[in-house]
Every structure is written in C-alpha cells, then in structure tokens.
Coordinates of C-alpha atoms in Angstrom, one line a residue:
M17 CA -9.1 16.9 10.2
N18 CA -9.3 16.9 6.4
A19 CA -6.1 17.1 4.4
P20 CA -5.8 17.9 0.7
F21 CA -4.3 15.0 -1.2
K22 CA -4.0 13.4 -4.6
V23 CA -4.1 9.7 -5.5
V24 CA -2.0 7.9 -8.1
I25 CA -2.8 4.3 -9.1
P26 CA 0.1 2.5 -10.7
A27 CA -1.3 -0.1 -13.1
R28 CA 1.1 -2.3 -15.1
M29 CA 0.0 -4.8 -17.8
G30 CA 3.0 -7.1 -17.4
S31 CA 2.6 -8.6 -14.0
S32 CA 4.7 -11.8 -13.8
R33 CA 2.1 -13.7 -11.9
F34 CA -1.0 -12.4 -13.7
Y35 CA -0.5 -10.7 -17.1
G36 CA -3.1 -8.0 -17.9
K37 CA -4.8 -8.1 -14.5
P38 CA -5.8 -4.3 -14.4
L39 CA -8.2 -5.1 -17.2
I40 CA -9.8 -8.3 -15.7
D41 CA -13.5 -8.3 -14.9
I42 CA -14.4 -8.1 -11.2
A43 CA -18.2 -8.6 -10.7
G44 CA -19.0 -6.9 -14.0
R45 CA -16.6 -4.0 -13.8
T46 CA -13.0 -3.7 -15.0
M47 CA -10.6 -3.9 -12.0
V48 CA -8.7 -0.7 -12.6
L49 CA -12.0 1.2 -12.9
R50 CA -13.2 -0.2 -9.5
V51 CA -9.9 1.0 -8.0
V52 CA -10.4 4.5 -9.5
E53 CA -13.9 4.7 -8.2
Q54 CA -12.9 3.7 -4.6
A55 CA -10.1 6.3 -4.8
L56 CA -12.6 9.0 -5.9
A57 CA -14.8 8.2 -3.0
S58 CA -12.0 9.0 -0.6
G59 CA -12.3 12.7 -1.2
A60 CA -9.0 13.0 -3.2
Q61 CA -8.5 16.2 -5.1
S62 CA -7.6 14.2 -8.2
V63 CA -7.1 10.5 -9.1
V64 CA -4.6 9.5 -11.9
V65 CA -3.9 6.1 -13.2
A66 CA -0.2 5.8 -14.0
T67 CA 0.3 3.1 -16.6
D68 CA 2.8 1.8 -19.2
H69 CA 0.2 0.3 -21.6
P70 CA -2.2 1.9 -24.1
D71 CA -5.0 -0.6 -23.4
I72 CA -5.1 0.5 -19.7
F73 CA -4.8 4.1 -20.7
N74 CA -7.7 3.8 -23.1
C75 CA -9.9 1.8 -20.7
V76 CA -9.5 4.6 -18.0
T77 CA -9.9 7.6 -20.3
Q78 CA -12.8 6.1 -22.2
A79 CA -14.6 5.7 -18.9
G80 CA -14.1 9.5 -18.3
Y81 CA -11.3 9.2 -15.8
V82 CA -7.6 10.4 -15.9
A83 CA -4.7 8.3 -17.0
H84 CA -1.0 9.2 -17.6
M85 CA 1.4 7.2 -19.7
T86 CA 4.7 6.5 -17.9
D87 CA 8.0 5.0 -18.7
A88 CA 7.8 1.2 -19.1
Q89 CA 11.2 0.7 -17.6
H90 CA 10.4 2.1 -14.1
P91 CA 11.6 -0.4 -11.5
S92 CA 8.8 0.3 -9.0
G93 CA 5.4 1.9 -8.6
T94 CA 7.0 4.6 -6.6
D95 CA 9.1 5.6 -9.5
R96 CA 6.0 5.6 -11.7
I97 CA 4.2 7.9 -9.3
A98 CA 7.3 10.2 -9.1
Q99 CA 7.1 10.7 -12.9
V100 CA 3.4 11.6 -12.7
A101 CA 4.2 14.2 -10.0
L102 CA 7.0 15.7 -12.1
D103 CA 5.1 15.6 -15.4
L104 CA 2.1 17.3 -13.9
G105 CA 4.1 19.9 -12.0
W106 CA 2.8 19.1 -8.5
A107 CA 4.2 21.2 -5.7
D108 CA 6.8 19.7 -3.3
D109 CA 4.5 19.9 -0.3
A110 CA 1.6 18.2 -2.1
I111 CA 0.6 14.8 -0.6
V112 CA 0.2 11.8 -3.0
V113 CA -1.3 8.5 -1.9
N114 CA -0.2 5.4 -3.8
V115 CA -3.2 3.1 -4.2
Q116 CA -2.3 -0.2 -5.8
G117 CA -4.1 -1.1 -9.0
D118 CA -5.0 -4.5 -7.8
E119 CA -7.0 -3.3 -4.7
P120 CA -10.6 -3.1 -6.1
A121 CA -12.2 -3.2 -2.7
I122 CA -9.9 -0.8 -0.9
A123 CA -11.7 1.3 1.7
P124 CA -12.0 5.0 0.8
N125 CA -11.6 6.0 4.4
L126 CA -8.3 4.2 4.6
I127 CA -7.0 6.2 1.7
A128 CA -8.0 9.4 3.4
A129 CA -6.6 8.3 6.8
V130 CA -3.2 7.7 5.4
A131 CA -3.1 11.2 3.8
V132 CA -4.2 12.8 7.1
S133 CA -1.6 10.9 9.0
L134 CA 1.2 12.3 6.8
H135 CA -0.3 15.8 6.8
D136 CA -0.3 15.8 10.6
S137 CA 3.2 14.3 10.9
T138 CA 5.4 17.2 9.8
D139 CA 8.6 15.3 10.4
S140 CA 7.7 12.3 8.2
V141 CA 8.3 12.0 4.5
M142 CA 5.9 9.1 4.1
S143 CA 3.0 7.4 5.8
T144 CA 1.5 4.0 5.6
A145 CA -1.0 1.8 7.5
A146 CA -1.1 -1.2 9.8
H147 CA -3.7 -3.1 11.8
P148 CA -3.5 -5.3 14.9
L149 CA -2.6 -8.9 14.3
H150 CA -4.1 -11.6 16.6
S151 CA -3.1 -14.9 15.0
A152 CA 0.1 -16.6 16.1
E153 CA 0.2 -18.4 12.7
D154 CA 0.2 -15.1 10.8
F155 CA 2.7 -13.6 13.3
L156 CA 5.2 -16.4 12.3
N157 CA 4.4 -16.3 8.6
P158 CA 7.3 -14.6 6.6
N159 CA 4.8 -13.7 3.8
I160 CA 3.0 -11.3 6.3
V161 CA 5.0 -8.2 7.0
K162 CA 5.0 -6.8 10.5
V163 CA 5.9 -3.3 11.7
V164 CA 6.9 -1.9 15.1
L165 CA 6.2 1.7 16.1
D166 CA 7.7 4.3 18.5
N167 CA 5.4 6.2 20.9
A168 CA 4.7 8.9 18.2
Q169 CA 3.5 6.3 15.7
H170 CA 6.6 6.4 13.6
A171 CA 7.8 3.1 12.1
L172 CA 10.9 1.7 13.8
Y173 CA 11.2 -1.3 11.5
F174 CA 9.4 -3.5 9.1
S175 CA 10.1 -7.2 8.9
R176 CA 9.0 -10.6 7.7
A177 CA 10.2 -12.0 11.0
P178 CA 8.0 -12.1 14.1
I179 CA 8.5 -8.6 15.6
P180 CA 8.3 -7.6 18.4
Y181 CA 9.8 -10.9 19.5
P182 CA 8.1 -12.3 22.7
R183 CA 11.3 -13.9 24.1
D184 CA 9.8 -15.5 27.2
A185 CA 6.6 -16.8 25.5
M186 CA 8.6 -18.2 22.6
R187 CA 11.0 -19.9 25.0
A188 CA 8.2 -21.4 27.0
A189 CA 6.5 -22.6 23.8
G190 CA 9.7 -24.2 22.5
G191 CA 9.5 -21.9 19.5
E192 CA 6.1 -23.3 18.4
L193 CA 3.9 -20.4 19.5
S194 CA 0.2 -21.1 19.2
V195 CA -1.3 -18.1 20.9
L196 CA 0.1 -14.5 21.0
P197 CA 0.9 -13.2 24.4
A198 CA -1.7 -10.7 25.8
Q199 CA -0.7 -7.1 25.3
L200 CA 1.9 -7.9 22.6
P201 CA 1.6 -5.0 20.1
V202 CA 1.7 -7.0 16.9
L203 CA 0.8 -4.9 13.8
R204 CA 0.5 -6.2 10.3
H205 CA 1.6 -3.8 7.6
M206 CA -0.9 -2.7 5.0
G207 CA 0.5 -2.0 1.5
I208 CA -0.7 1.6 1.1
Y209 CA 1.6 4.7 1.1
A210 CA 1.4 8.4 1.0
Y211 CA 4.3 10.7 0.1
R212 CA 5.2 14.3 0.0
V213 CA 6.1 15.2 -3.6
G214 CA 9.4 16.7 -2.6
F215 CA 10.5 13.3 -1.2
L216 CA 9.2 11.5 -4.2
K217 CA 11.6 13.6 -6.4
R218 CA 14.6 12.4 -4.5
Y219 CA 13.5 8.9 -3.6
G220 CA 15.1 7.4 -6.7
Q221 CA 18.5 8.8 -5.6
L222 CA 18.4 7.0 -2.2
P223 CA 20.9 4.1 -2.0
V224 CA 19.4 0.7 -1.7
S225 CA 20.1 -0.7 1.8
V226 CA 21.3 -4.1 2.8
L227 CA 18.1 -4.3 4.9
E228 CA 15.9 -3.8 1.9
Q229 CA 17.8 -6.4 -0.1
N230 CA 17.6 -9.1 2.6
E231 CA 14.0 -8.5 3.7
S232 CA 12.8 -7.6 0.1
L233 CA 10.9 -4.6 1.6
E234 CA 11.2 -1.3 -0.3
Q235 CA 10.2 0.8 2.6
L236 CA 13.3 -0.1 4.5
R237 CA 15.3 2.0 2.1
V238 CA 13.5 5.0 3.6
L239 CA 14.3 4.1 7.2
A240 CA 17.9 3.1 6.4
N241 CA 18.5 6.5 5.0
G242 CA 17.4 8.3 8.2
E243 CA 13.9 9.3 7.0
R244 CA 10.7 8.9 9.0
I245 CA 7.5 7.0 8.1
C246 CA 4.4 7.6 10.2
V247 CA 1.8 4.8 10.5
H248 CA -1.9 5.0 10.7
V249 CA -3.2 2.1 12.8
S250 CA -6.6 0.9 11.5
D251 CA -9.1 -1.1 13.5
S252 CA -9.8 -3.3 10.4
P253 CA -7.6 -5.4 8.2
A254 CA -7.2 -4.5 4.5
A255 CA -9.8 -5.7 2.0
P256 CA -8.5 -8.6 -0.2
G257 CA -6.5 -7.7 -3.3
V258 CA -5.8 -9.6 -6.6
D259 CA -2.3 -11.1 -6.8
E260 CA -3.2 -14.1 -9.0
P261 CA -6.2 -15.4 -10.9
T262 CA -7.6 -17.5 -7.9
D263 CA -8.0 -14.2 -5.9
V264 CA -10.7 -12.9 -8.2
A265 CA -13.4 -15.2 -6.7
L266 CA -12.3 -14.2 -3.2
V267 CA -12.6 -10.5 -4.0
E268 CA -16.0 -10.9 -5.7
A269 CA -17.3 -12.8 -2.6
Y270 CA -15.9 -10.0 -0.4
L271 CA -17.8 -7.4 -2.5
R272 CA -21.0 -9.4 -2.3
K273 CA -20.7 -9.7 1.5
S274 CA -19.9 -6.0 1.9
A275 CA -22.9 -5.0 -0.3
T276 CA -25.2 -7.2 1.7
E277 CA -24.0 -5.8 5.0
S278 CA -24.4 -2.2 3.8
G279 CA -28.0 -3.0 2.5
L280 CA -27.1 -2.4 -1.1
T281 CA -28.5 -5.8 -2.2

C-alpha cells in the first residue's frame, strides 16, 4: 500500500574525507540535485535538503527545490532532520525518510518501501533496509554492517561482526570461511532510515549506549533503549554512493549502465 511520507536530505559541506562533495559534478549534474530528483521520483509529499552551508542552500533553491538551513553544530544527520521537522511544524505521526546527500543513484522505490515498512509496523519508531549477502568475504568484512531480524522483520542487532555466526561451518573451515552455508540468513544493512517525527523529537535525549560506542553504529542507540526498528528486505543491493573522490567514476559508470539497461541511451 502507499504511505504518505516526507524526505529530508542532510547535506554537509565539511565532510572530512571529501570537502564540498554535495556540489561535485556527477555526469553533468550537481550531486545534491541528483539526490533531490531521485527522492522526488519516490512519490514523497515533500523533499527538503537540510544543510549548514549557503552554497548548498543556493544551489538547491536556485534549481527550484526546497532547502532549509540548519545548525552547523549538529552531531549527526538525524539531529539535522529533527531540526527540520521542528522548524516546519510537522506532526508527530508524520513519516520522514532520511536520504543521504551522497546517494545520487538511490532507487526511488527503495525510499518508498522504507516509508511503507514503517507505516505498516505500528510498534516501530524507525525503519531501515537490508539485502541478502552472498559473499563470505563481505560477511567477514568489518566495514560491511550486518543485521539479524526476528520473525516479524524487526531488527534484533546490527554488527560489523559476522552475524548470524555459523558456528559449525566456521569450525570446519578453521575460521577461514570461503563459502557461506546454504540457508544462512545473512543480510547487509543499507544506510537509509525512516522515522516518525515524534521519535525524532526525543531521539537526541536518548543516552548513547556502550554498544553504539564500540560498534560505531548509531542505530544501536535505538535498540539499546528498548525501541523497535523494522527492516525492509530488498532483493537488490544499494546503488553505489560517493564517500571519497575515487567513487565519482564508479557512480557515473553505474548511471551509464542503468541508463543503457532501461533504454534511455
């Protein structure tokens, strides 16, 4: 079913790894504008870029889209989104999807699916997404975040460690697993979130957990404080994003390939 939702795109100028990346050129289009256009294609009621820099604000508004200036001292994109929801007076039951400003190829249907997941899970305060992982190398890679779910598609835990841990297979392989066991439900977390505005308003007051500090995963704060996160399981992995300058060529190649496959070139 359809669910009404809004999108906020946090876009900071001062990335430590890639200063100014929201304004870089991706195949002839500024990256932040590409993200806005993907979000608009999702069916969102509104799309707002939350930024701390006038150059990003001007780029977005001069293109005819909506931007909102937020406090430069916010510790996370979630806090930046919460300010937008408060400043614009959004209702507590409104659903807001956090689309990262460095995801110029994000699938519009993924944005909508995360919103629907939260709309349908009335006992969750947040939703996110994951997709099946088939590579043993990725399973063991601490830079790839895994998630395990209960039978109702709620997140039980997120970790950089290999979870769920296949004890017998790992023992037989001497800890050097090369192939994942059949039927092992390994899911890779995808970095997209939806929130109910009422939860966003109190998110900043939740105490940081030891789990979050050790895993360096912000979503563990939610679980550690007894709240539920529902998870949409996608058949497809996420499109590539831009973390550092070398990622630009990868994203442009992905966009060319996608355009060719869809018959747009």
